Short mmCIF file of N, CA and C in Angstrom, two decimals:
data_model
loop_
_atom_site.label_atom_id
_atom_site.label_comp_id
_atom_site.label_asym_id
_atom_site.label_seq_id
_atom_site.Cartn_x
_atom_site.Cartn_y
_atom_site.Cartn_z
N UNK Z 16 80.10 97.52 129.95
CA UNK Z 16 79.63 98.66 128.77
C UNK Z 16 78.18 98.00 128.01
N UNK Z 17 77.10 97.78 128.48
CA UNK Z 17 76.31 97.65 127.75
C UNK Z 17 75.25 98.11 127.48
N UNK Z 18 74.33 98.75 126.55
CA UNK Z 18 73.40 99.38 126.59
C UNK Z 18 72.56 98.30 125.74
N UNK Z 19 71.65 97.82 126.55
CA UNK Z 19 70.76 96.79 125.96
C UNK Z 19 69.41 98.07 124.52
N UNK Z 20 69.58 97.26 123.63
CA UNK Z 20 69.06 97.73 122.34
C UNK Z 20 67.10 97.40 122.64
N UNK Z 21 66.34 97.74 123.04
CA UNK Z 21 64.83 97.58 123.59
C UNK Z 21 64.49 97.32 121.97
N UNK Z 22 64.29 97.41 120.83
CA UNK Z 22 63.77 97.67 119.72
C UNK Z 22 64.21 96.30 118.77
N UNK Z 23 65.60 96.05 118.73
CA UNK Z 23 66.42 95.09 117.52
C UNK Z 23 67.45 94.33 118.41
N UNK Z 24 68.06 93.30 118.23
CA UNK Z 24 68.53 92.44 118.70
C UNK Z 24 70.01 92.99 117.82
N UNK Z 25 70.68 94.04 118.23
CA UNK Z 25 71.76 93.86 117.07
C UNK Z 25 72.52 93.60 117.98
N UNK Z 26 73.90 92.75 117.01
CA UNK Z 26 74.60 92.14 117.54
C UNK Z 26 76.24 92.63 116.87
N UNK Z 27 76.01 93.68 117.01
CA UNK Z 27 77.53 94.30 117.08
C UNK Z 27 77.30 94.57 114.98
N UNK Z 28 78.50 94.92 114.34
CA UNK Z 28 78.65 94.86 113.14
C UNK Z 28 79.02 93.91 112.27
N UNK Z 29 78.02 93.45 111.47
CA UNK Z 29 78.42 92.46 110.33
C UNK Z 29 79.79 92.96 109.68
N UNK Z 30 79.54 93.85 108.78
CA UNK Z 30 80.85 94.13 107.86
C UNK Z 30 80.29 96.04 107.46
N UNK Z 31 81.95 96.15 107.93
CA UNK Z 31 82.20 97.65 107.24
C UNK Z 31 82.48 97.76 105.69
N UNK Z 32 82.18 97.87 104.58
CA UNK Z 32 82.38 97.98 103.37
C UNK Z 32 83.41 99.03 103.06
N UNK Z 33 84.31 99.10 102.87
CA UNK Z 33 84.57 100.43 101.81
C UNK Z 33 85.43 100.13 100.63
N UNK Z 34 85.99 100.52 100.04
CA UNK Z 34 86.76 100.87 98.35
C UNK Z 34 88.46 100.75 98.58
N UNK Z 35 88.91 100.34 98.05
CA UNK Z 35 89.95 99.95 97.31
C UNK Z 35 90.63 100.16 95.71
N UNK Z 36 91.77 100.46 95.50
CA UNK Z 36 92.39 100.56 94.67
C UNK Z 36 92.98 99.42 93.71
N UNK Z 37 93.14 98.85 95.21
CA UNK Z 37 94.59 97.71 94.49
C UNK Z 37 94.58 96.15 95.58
N UNK Z 38 93.55 95.62 95.30
CA UNK Z 38 93.28 94.23 96.41
C UNK Z 38 94.21 93.80 96.30
N UNK Z 39 95.06 93.46 95.92
CA UNK Z 39 96.25 92.62 96.33
C UNK Z 39 97.32 93.31 97.84
N UNK Z 40 97.39 94.77 96.85
CA UNK Z 40 97.79 95.55 98.28
C UNK Z 40 97.16 95.81 99.44
N UNK Z 41 95.72 95.75 99.06
CA UNK Z 41 94.61 95.73 100.68
C UNK Z 41 94.98 94.09 101.15
N UNK Z 42 95.10 92.84 100.55
CA UNK Z 42 95.15 92.13 100.78
C UNK Z 42 96.53 91.95 101.86
N UNK Z 43 98.00 92.42 101.18
CA UNK Z 43 98.81 92.45 101.64
C UNK Z 43 99.02 93.62 103.14
N UNK Z 44 98.28 94.61 103.40
CA UNK Z 44 97.86 95.39 104.41
C UNK Z 44 97.22 94.94 105.25
N UNK Z 45 96.21 94.21 105.06
CA UNK Z 45 95.08 94.01 106.02
C UNK Z 45 95.20 92.46 106.69
N UNK Z 46 95.77 91.66 105.82
CA UNK Z 46 96.10 89.96 106.59
C UNK Z 46 98.22 90.41 107.13
N UNK Z 47 98.63 90.95 105.79
CA UNK Z 47 100.39 90.91 106.21
C UNK Z 47 100.65 91.60 107.30
N UNK Z 48 99.97 92.63 107.86
CA UNK Z 48 101.03 93.86 108.36
C UNK Z 48 99.79 93.51 109.71
N UNK Z 49 98.46 93.51 109.65
CA UNK Z 49 97.26 93.90 110.49
C UNK Z 49 96.79 92.53 111.23
N UNK Z 50 96.96 91.15 110.41
CA UNK Z 50 97.40 89.91 110.71
C UNK Z 50 95.59 89.41 110.46
N UNK Z 51 94.88 90.09 109.38
CA UNK Z 51 93.64 90.42 109.70
C UNK Z 51 93.42 88.79 108.96
N UNK Z 52 92.66 87.50 108.76
CA UNK Z 52 92.56 86.21 108.11
C UNK Z 52 91.35 86.98 107.15
N UNK Z 53 92.13 86.72 105.96
CA UNK Z 53 90.89 86.42 104.77
C UNK Z 53 90.06 85.56 104.41
N UNK Z 54 88.73 85.48 104.77
CA UNK Z 54 88.01 84.53 105.31
C UNK Z 54 86.88 84.85 103.51
N UNK Z 55 86.85 85.19 102.74
CA UNK Z 55 85.93 85.31 101.53
C UNK Z 55 86.11 86.33 100.42
N UNK Z 56 86.03 85.99 99.48
CA UNK Z 56 86.20 86.87 98.05
C UNK Z 56 84.85 86.17 97.25
N UNK Z 57 84.72 87.49 96.36
CA UNK Z 57 83.50 87.01 95.42
C UNK Z 57 84.34 87.89 94.43
N UNK Z 58 83.68 87.79 93.17
CA UNK Z 58 84.16 88.15 92.02
C UNK Z 58 82.83 88.50 91.33
N UNK Z 59 82.24 90.01 91.40
CA UNK Z 59 80.65 90.87 91.02
C UNK Z 59 80.67 90.26 89.95
N UNK Z 60 79.20 90.15 89.32
CA UNK Z 60 79.07 89.27 88.21
C UNK Z 60 79.31 90.66 87.31
N UNK Z 61 78.89 90.96 85.93
CA UNK Z 61 79.23 92.01 85.01
C UNK Z 61 80.56 92.36 84.99
N UNK Z 62 81.44 91.73 85.18
CA UNK Z 62 82.98 92.56 85.44
C UNK Z 62 82.82 93.38 86.22
N UNK Z 63 82.10 94.41 87.20
CA UNK Z 63 81.97 95.19 88.32
C UNK Z 63 83.25 95.06 89.45
N UNK Z 64 83.31 94.03 89.48
CA UNK Z 64 84.83 94.17 90.28
C UNK Z 64 84.74 93.05 91.20
N UNK Z 65 85.43 93.30 92.42
CA UNK Z 65 85.34 92.26 93.56
C UNK Z 65 85.08 92.97 94.90
N UNK Z 66 84.84 91.72 95.92
CA UNK Z 66 84.53 91.99 97.31
C UNK Z 66 84.97 91.01 98.25
N UNK Z 67 86.09 91.60 99.04
CA UNK Z 67 86.95 90.45 99.76
C UNK Z 67 86.45 90.84 101.03
N UNK Z 68 86.41 89.78 101.88
CA UNK Z 68 86.09 89.34 103.58
C UNK Z 68 87.43 89.16 104.12
N UNK Z 69 87.41 90.22 105.50
CA UNK Z 69 89.09 90.16 106.54
C UNK Z 69 87.97 89.64 107.80
N UNK Z 70 88.24 89.13 108.61
CA UNK Z 70 88.12 88.68 110.44
C UNK Z 70 89.04 89.77 111.12
N UNK Z 71 87.55 90.36 111.51
CA UNK Z 71 88.67 91.31 112.76
C UNK Z 71 87.66 91.19 113.76
N UNK Z 72 87.82 90.17 114.30
CA UNK Z 72 87.70 89.65 115.33
C UNK Z 72 86.05 89.68 116.26
N UNK Z 73 86.06 88.68 116.91
CA UNK Z 73 84.46 88.98 117.27
C UNK Z 73 83.26 88.32 116.60
N UNK Z 74 83.85 87.70 115.40
CA UNK Z 74 83.14 87.63 114.30
C UNK Z 74 82.36 88.80 113.55
N UNK Z 75 83.14 90.11 114.13
CA UNK Z 75 82.89 91.25 112.72
C UNK Z 75 84.01 91.04 111.76
N UNK Z 76 83.89 91.68 110.86
CA UNK Z 76 84.58 91.73 109.56
C UNK Z 76 84.80 92.97 108.93
N UNK Z 77 85.92 93.51 108.09
CA UNK Z 77 86.05 94.16 107.11
C UNK Z 77 85.74 94.01 106.12
N UNK Z 78 85.20 94.68 104.85
CA UNK Z 78 85.32 94.02 103.63
C UNK Z 78 85.73 95.24 102.92
N UNK Z 79 86.15 95.12 101.71
CA UNK Z 79 86.61 96.12 100.41
C UNK Z 79 85.80 95.84 99.17
N UNK Z 80 85.42 96.91 98.49
CA UNK Z 80 84.92 96.49 96.86
C UNK Z 80 86.25 96.81 96.20
N UNK Z 81 86.77 96.45 95.14
CA UNK Z 81 87.30 96.58 94.02
C UNK Z 81 87.17 96.87 93.28
N UNK Z 82 86.48 98.33 92.63
CA UNK Z 82 85.21 98.00 91.48
C UNK Z 82 86.31 98.93 90.22
N UNK Z 83 85.75 98.37 89.09
CA UNK Z 83 86.68 98.53 88.05
C UNK Z 83 86.28 100.07 87.32
N UNK Z 84 85.02 100.89 88.31
CA UNK Z 84 85.01 102.53 87.77
C UNK Z 84 84.75 103.33 88.64
N UNK Z 85 85.66 102.53 89.65
CA UNK Z 85 85.43 103.59 90.93
C UNK Z 85 86.33 104.74 90.87
N UNK Z 86 85.97 105.93 91.36
CA UNK Z 86 86.57 107.34 91.45
C UNK Z 86 87.61 107.37 92.21
N UNK Z 87 88.74 108.12 91.89
CA UNK Z 87 89.98 107.85 92.42
C UNK Z 87 89.36 108.80 93.84
N UNK Z 88 90.56 108.38 95.02
CA UNK Z 88 90.55 108.98 96.10
C UNK Z 88 89.92 110.36 96.60
N UNK Z 89 89.16 110.92 97.69
CA UNK Z 89 89.15 112.36 97.39
C UNK Z 89 89.65 112.74 99.39
N UNK Z 90 90.66 112.66 99.48
CA UNK Z 90 90.92 112.83 100.61
C UNK Z 90 90.88 114.42 101.06
N UNK Z 91 89.80 114.82 102.08
CA UNK Z 91 89.56 116.18 102.53
C UNK Z 91 87.96 115.89 102.71
N UNK Z 92 87.27 115.21 101.67
CA UNK Z 92 86.08 114.86 100.88
C UNK Z 92 85.57 113.57 101.30
N UNK Z 93 86.17 112.39 101.28
CA UNK Z 93 85.26 110.70 101.48
C UNK Z 93 85.99 110.91 102.87
N UNK Z 94 87.06 111.05 102.70
CA UNK Z 94 88.23 110.36 104.30
C UNK Z 94 88.57 111.92 104.61
N UNK Z 95 89.33 111.59 106.09
CA UNK Z 95 90.62 113.20 105.97
C UNK Z 95 91.79 112.54 105.04
N UNK Z 96 92.42 113.76 105.67
CA UNK Z 96 93.45 114.31 104.88
C UNK Z 96 94.74 113.60 105.87
N UNK Z 97 94.43 113.60 106.85
CA UNK Z 97 96.42 112.74 107.21
C UNK Z 97 95.78 112.49 108.54
N UNK Z 98 96.42 112.16 109.81
CA UNK Z 98 96.08 111.83 110.79
C UNK Z 98 95.53 112.42 111.74
N UNK Z 99 94.63 112.73 112.77
CA UNK Z 99 94.23 113.49 113.62
C UNK Z 99 94.70 114.49 114.47
N UNK Z 100 96.01 113.55 114.90
CA UNK Z 100 96.99 114.67 115.85
C UNK Z 100 97.69 115.69 114.94
N UNK Z 101 97.49 115.58 113.29
CA UNK Z 101 98.31 116.53 112.76
C UNK Z 101 97.40 117.52 112.02
N UNK Z 102 96.02 117.66 113.36
CA UNK Z 102 94.82 118.38 112.55
C UNK Z 102 94.03 118.02 111.68
N UNK Z 103 93.98 116.73 111.28
CA UNK Z 103 93.36 116.53 110.02
C UNK Z 103 92.53 115.60 110.49
N UNK Z 104 91.28 116.35 110.60
CA UNK Z 104 89.57 115.14 110.89
C UNK Z 104 88.75 115.30 110.38
N UNK Z 105 88.24 116.42 109.29
CA UNK Z 105 87.42 116.44 108.17
C UNK Z 105 87.16 115.79 107.27
N UNK Z 106 85.92 115.22 106.81
CA UNK Z 106 85.64 114.66 105.94
C UNK Z 106 83.96 114.86 105.77
N UNK Z 107 83.56 114.60 104.53
CA UNK Z 107 82.12 115.50 104.22
C UNK Z 107 81.26 114.20 104.81
N UNK Z 108 80.29 115.15 104.83
CA UNK Z 108 78.92 114.53 104.91
C UNK Z 108 78.78 113.29 104.26
N UNK Z 109 78.50 112.35 105.51
CA UNK Z 109 77.76 111.22 104.65
C UNK Z 109 78.71 110.13 104.55
N UNK Z 110 79.88 110.77 104.59
CA UNK Z 110 81.32 110.16 104.37
C UNK Z 110 81.85 108.93 105.31
N UNK Z 111 82.85 108.48 105.51
CA UNK Z 111 83.64 107.58 106.59
C UNK Z 111 84.33 108.48 107.26
N UNK Z 112 84.48 108.53 108.31
CA UNK Z 112 85.40 109.34 108.71
C UNK Z 112 86.62 108.14 109.04
N UNK Z 113 86.43 107.16 109.98
CA UNK Z 113 87.56 106.17 110.27
C UNK Z 113 86.84 105.36 110.97
N UNK Z 114 87.80 104.06 110.53
CA UNK Z 114 87.34 102.72 111.53
C UNK Z 114 88.37 102.51 112.95
N UNK Z 115 87.34 102.38 113.93
CA UNK Z 115 88.48 102.04 115.06
C UNK Z 115 88.47 100.47 115.18
N UNK Z 116 89.58 99.48 115.53
CA UNK Z 116 89.64 98.83 115.73
C UNK Z 116 89.95 98.61 116.96
N UNK Z 117 88.82 97.74 118.03
CA UNK Z 117 89.14 97.11 119.41
C UNK Z 117 90.55 96.06 120.12
N UNK Z 118 91.04 97.06 120.85
CA UNK Z 118 92.60 95.92 120.94
C UNK Z 118 92.18 95.94 122.65
N UNK Z 119 93.04 95.49 123.13
CA UNK Z 119 93.52 94.72 124.47
C UNK Z 119 93.94 96.17 125.34
N UNK Z 120 93.42 96.53 126.52
CA UNK Z 120 93.73 97.48 127.11
C UNK Z 120 95.22 97.28 127.39
N UNK Z 121 95.81 95.89 128.03
CA UNK Z 121 96.83 95.40 128.25
C UNK Z 121 98.11 95.62 126.93
N UNK Z 122 97.90 95.23 125.92
CA UNK Z 122 98.52 95.32 124.53
C UNK Z 122 98.83 96.49 123.52
N UNK Z 123 97.61 97.34 124.57
CA UNK Z 123 97.87 98.93 123.67
C UNK Z 123 99.27 99.39 123.58
N UNK Z 124 100.00 99.29 124.60
CA UNK Z 124 101.61 99.85 124.49
C UNK Z 124 102.16 99.00 123.43
N UNK Z 125 102.38 98.23 123.36
CA UNK Z 125 102.98 96.80 122.37
C UNK Z 125 102.27 97.52 121.43
N UNK Z 126 101.50 97.22 120.64
CA UNK Z 126 100.61 97.42 119.68
C UNK Z 126 101.04 98.37 119.02
N UNK Z 127 101.33 99.39 119.54
CA UNK Z 127 101.86 100.83 118.93
C UNK Z 127 102.97 101.26 119.06
N UNK Z 128 103.83 100.08 119.80
CA UNK Z 128 105.65 100.09 119.51
C UNK Z 128 105.50 99.11 118.03
N UNK Z 129 104.81 98.29 118.14
CA UNK Z 129 105.03 97.13 116.74
C UNK Z 129 104.65 97.88 115.64
N UNK Z 130 103.53 98.57 115.72
CA UNK Z 130 103.24 98.94 114.55
C UNK Z 130 104.67 100.04 114.02
N UNK Z 131 105.21 100.86 114.90
CA UNK Z 131 105.86 101.49 114.36
C UNK Z 131 107.28 101.13 114.42
N UNK Z 132 107.69 99.79 114.17
CA UNK Z 132 108.81 98.99 114.25
C UNK Z 132 108.53 98.05 112.83
N UNK Z 133 106.61 98.00 112.95
CA UNK Z 133 106.48 97.77 111.10
C UNK Z 133 106.86 98.71 109.68
N UNK Z 134 107.09 100.22 110.48
CA UNK Z 134 107.45 101.00 109.24
C UNK Z 134 106.00 101.39 109.29
N UNK Z 135 104.90 101.46 110.41
CA UNK Z 135 103.74 102.32 109.51
C UNK Z 135 103.67 103.83 110.11
N UNK Z 136 103.30 105.08 109.37
CA UNK Z 136 103.02 106.16 109.84
C UNK Z 136 101.92 105.96 111.29
N UNK Z 137 102.37 106.06 112.48
CA UNK Z 137 101.06 106.40 113.38
C UNK Z 137 101.12 107.88 114.22
N UNK Z 138 100.11 108.07 114.27
CA UNK Z 138 100.05 109.48 114.90
C UNK Z 138 100.79 109.18 116.85
N UNK Z 139 100.30 110.34 117.21
CA UNK Z 139 100.68 110.29 119.21
C UNK Z 139 99.75 109.53 119.53
N UNK Z 140 100.27 108.80 120.81
CA UNK Z 140 98.67 107.85 121.77
C UNK Z 140 98.17 109.09 122.22
N UNK Z 141 96.25 109.05 121.77
CA UNK Z 141 95.84 110.07 122.62
C UNK Z 141 94.90 109.54 123.04
N UNK Z 142 95.34 109.91 124.41
CA UNK Z 142 94.05 109.45 126.15
C UNK Z 142 93.24 110.60 125.78
N UNK Z 143 91.96 109.98 125.44
CA UNK Z 143 90.73 110.56 125.19
C UNK Z 143 90.01 111.01 126.69
N UNK Z 144 89.64 112.46 126.86
CA UNK Z 144 89.12 112.29 127.88
C UNK Z 144 88.28 114.17 127.77
N UNK Z 145 87.54 114.21 129.11
CA UNK Z 145 86.40 114.61 128.79
C UNK Z 145 87.36 116.30 128.83
N UNK Z 146 88.30 116.58 129.29
CA UNK Z 146 88.47 117.84 129.33
C UNK Z 146 88.48 118.81 128.27
N UNK Z 147 88.61 120.11 127.97
CA UNK Z 147 88.12 121.14 127.47
C UNK Z 147 89.15 120.60 125.71
N UNK Z 148 90.77 120.34 125.81
CA UNK Z 148 91.23 119.57 124.63
C UNK Z 148 90.73 118.76 124.53
N UNK Z 149 90.01 117.43 125.47
CA UNK Z 149 89.43 116.10 124.49
C UNK Z 149 90.90 115.44 124.82
N UNK Z 150 92.05 115.44 125.08
CA UNK Z 150 92.86 114.39 125.07
C UNK Z 150 93.90 114.70 126.18
N UNK Z 151 94.45 113.98 126.75
CA UNK Z 151 95.18 114.48 128.11
C UNK Z 151 97.08 113.51 127.59
N UNK Z 152 97.88 114.54 128.30
CA UNK Z 152 99.33 113.25 127.48
C UNK Z 152 99.39 112.34 128.69
N UNK Z 153 98.60 112.25 129.75
CA UNK Z 153 99.08 110.96 130.51
C UNK Z 153 97.16 110.40 131.14
N UNK Z 154 97.04 108.73 131.11
CA UNK Z 154 96.08 108.35 131.30
C UNK Z 154 94.97 108.81 132.92
N UNK Z 155 94.49 108.72 133.14
CA UNK Z 155 93.79 109.72 134.34
C UNK Z 155 92.37 109.31 134.66
N UNK Z 156 91.88 109.25 135.67
CA UNK Z 156 90.92 108.79 135.94
C UNK Z 156 89.41 109.41 135.06
N UNK Z 157 89.65 110.14 134.32
CA UNK Z 157 88.75 110.79 133.27
C UNK Z 157 88.71 110.01 131.95
N UNK Z 158 89.97 109.59 131.84
CA UNK Z 158 90.17 109.43 130.49
C UNK Z 158 89.35 107.99 130.57
N UNK Z 159 88.60 108.39 128.93
CA UNK Z 159 87.54 107.16 128.44
C UNK Z 159 87.99 106.06 128.05
N UNK Z 160 89.36 106.31 126.92
CA UNK Z 160 89.65 105.28 125.55
C UNK Z 160 90.64 105.58 125.65
N UNK Z 161 91.73 105.09 125.24
CA UNK Z 161 93.09 105.10 124.66
C UNK Z 161 92.78 104.52 123.21
N UNK Z 162 93.95 105.72 121.88
CA UNK Z 162 93.62 105.39 120.56
C UNK Z 162 95.26 106.09 120.15
N UNK Z 163 95.41 105.19 119.15
CA UNK Z 163 96.51 105.81 118.09
C UNK Z 163 95.93 105.31 116.81
N UNK Z 164 96.21 106.06 115.85
CA UNK Z 164 95.35 106.18 114.55
C UNK Z 164 96.82 105.98 113.29
N UNK Z 165 96.68 105.74 112.26
CA UNK Z 165 97.19 105.36 110.83
C UNK Z 165 96.61 105.09 109.67
N UNK Z 166 97.23 105.00 108.91
CA UNK Z 166 96.32 105.12 107.28
C UNK Z 166 97.09 103.35 106.54
N UNK Z 167 96.05 102.67 106.06
CA UNK Z 167 95.76 101.84 105.00
C UNK Z 167 96.55 102.42 103.94
N UNK Z 168 97.16 101.55 102.94
CA UNK Z 168 97.36 102.06 101.67
C UNK Z 168 96.75 103.27 100.73
N UNK Z 169 95.53 102.82 100.89
CA UNK Z 169 94.75 104.19 100.50
C UNK Z 169 94.05 105.52 101.06
N UNK Z 170 95.17 105.54 102.13
CA UNK Z 170 94.80 106.92 102.87
C UNK Z 170 93.46 106.04 104.18
N UNK Z 171 92.37 105.19 104.09
CA UNK Z 171 91.98 105.01 105.01
C UNK Z 171 92.27 105.25 106.46
N UNK Z 172 91.10 105.90 107.25
CA UNK Z 172 91.99 106.42 108.95
C UNK Z 172 91.61 105.15 109.21
N UNK Z 173 92.49 104.71 109.94
CA UNK Z 173 91.94 103.65 110.70
C UNK Z 173 92.63 103.86 112.52
N UNK Z 174 92.54 103.06 113.13
CA UNK Z 174 92.60 103.43 114.73
C UNK Z 174 92.64 101.93 115.46
N UNK Z 175 93.45 102.01 116.65
CA UNK Z 175 93.38 101.02 117.80
C UNK Z 175 93.36 101.68 119.00
N UNK Z 176 92.30 101.27 119.38
CA UNK Z 176 91.14 101.73 120.54
C UNK Z 176 91.03 101.21 121.63
N UNK Z 177 91.30 101.25 123.21
CA UNK Z 177 90.51 100.21 123.93
C UNK Z 177 90.01 101.08 124.96
N UNK Z 178 88.77 100.84 125.63
CA UNK Z 178 88.30 101.65 126.36
C UNK Z 178 88.95 101.40 127.83
N UNK Z 179 88.99 102.33 128.26
CA UNK Z 179 89.90 102.38 129.82
C UNK Z 179 88.76 102.57 131.35
N UNK Z 180 87.42 102.28 130.96
CA UNK Z 180 86.70 103.11 132.29
C UNK Z 180 85.01 102.66 131.36
N UNK Z 181 84.58 101.83 132.56
CA UNK Z 181 82.72 102.00 132.15
C UNK Z 181 81.94 103.00 132.10
N UNK Z 182 81.28 103.41 131.06
CA UNK Z 182 80.44 104.97 130.90
C UNK Z 182 79.31 104.46 131.86
N UNK Z 183 78.69 105.76 132.62
CA UNK Z 183 77.60 105.71 133.11
C UNK Z 183 76.67 107.01 132.51
N UNK Z 184 75.36 107.50 132.99
CA UNK Z 184 74.75 107.98 133.02
C UNK Z 184 75.11 109.52 132.50
N UNK Z 185 76.42 110.01 133.17
CA UNK Z 185 77.21 111.07 133.30
C UNK Z 185 77.50 111.34 132.26
N UNK Z 186 77.95 110.34 131.07
CA UNK Z 186 78.97 110.48 130.19
C UNK Z 186 77.65 111.05 129.06
N UNK Z 187 76.57 111.34 128.89
CA UNK Z 187 75.78 111.31 127.95
C UNK Z 187 75.30 112.80 128.67
N UNK Z 188 76.12 114.07 128.18
CA UNK Z 188 75.60 115.57 129.06
C UNK Z 188 75.61 116.31 128.07
N UNK Z 189 75.59 116.49 126.73
CA UNK Z 189 75.79 117.19 125.53
C UNK Z 189 74.56 117.02 124.50
N UNK Z 190 74.42 118.91 124.69
CA UNK Z 190 72.75 118.87 123.78
C UNK Z 190 73.31 118.23 122.20
N UNK Z 191 72.80 118.15 121.35
CA UNK Z 191 73.28 117.63 120.26
C UNK Z 191 73.28 118.54 119.02
N UNK Z 192 74.25 119.08 118.66
CA UNK Z 192 73.71 119.94 117.21
C UNK Z 192 73.15 119.42 116.20
N UNK Z 193 72.69 120.76 115.11
CA UNK Z 193 71.77 120.29 114.42
C UNK Z 193 72.20 121.08 113.11
N UNK Z 194 71.86 120.98 111.68
CA UNK Z 194 72.34 120.91 110.86
C UNK Z 194 72.61 122.50 110.67
N UNK Z 195 71.75 123.20 111.06
CA UNK Z 195 71.51 124.81 111.50
C UNK Z 195 73.01 125.18 111.61
N UNK Z 196 73.65 124.47 112.71
CA UNK Z 196 74.52 124.65 113.60
C UNK Z 196 76.44 124.52 112.75
N UNK Z 197 76.09 124.06 111.65
CA UNK Z 197 77.27 123.89 110.66
C UNK Z 197 77.93 125.21 110.23
N UNK Z 198 78.94 125.17 110.17
CA UNK Z 198 79.96 126.31 109.39
C UNK Z 198 80.73 125.25 108.25
N UNK Z 199 79.13 125.71 106.87
CA UNK Z 199 79.63 125.44 105.48
C UNK Z 199 80.58 126.28 105.08
N UNK Z 200 81.75 126.05 104.58
CA UNK Z 200 82.64 126.90 103.38
C UNK Z 200 81.91 127.31 102.36
N UNK Z 201 81.78 128.89 102.30
CA UNK Z 201 81.25 129.28 101.21
C UNK Z 201 82.35 129.45 100.07
N UNK Z 202 81.59 129.09 98.70
CA UNK Z 202 82.32 128.85 97.37
C UNK Z 202 82.84 130.51 96.83
N UNK Z 203 84.07 130.28 96.55
CA UNK Z 203 84.73 131.82 96.58
C UNK Z 203 84.69 131.98 94.70
#
């Protein structure tokens, strides 16, 4: 799965920073439920808030701000309202749609069952492929990633995903859409 960058030596994601409403509840979920060690905490100057980092594997971290003056969540704008298999995928331009954590393919089904046992509402397993539906009921040679989705306590859409095959040049075959192709809702 290598596509070397000829301009910069990028080594993955250092951290992805999100905003939470309750840092203790965030710790309980990311460390307690998902098992990610809390590795760094910061008190922001001027009573602005906090910034905490969790190890999500392979030198990558997911971080959260707790900001004293942050606005309330905006499902359907800043993040999807629900799970993709419920038809909820839309979020605003410039928003973060979801975070996908890489999991080992050989443990994917076990993790799905474990999350259900934890009482976490999870989507159905989606075997993403190049069919017109984009997913299939069963894994087949055209399946490129298996995943399932769930939300954290603040409604952040998360995904456990595992690649199932190596990409080739044939996997880059679609003409990119432009701003002119968008179907922007009109005000009524």
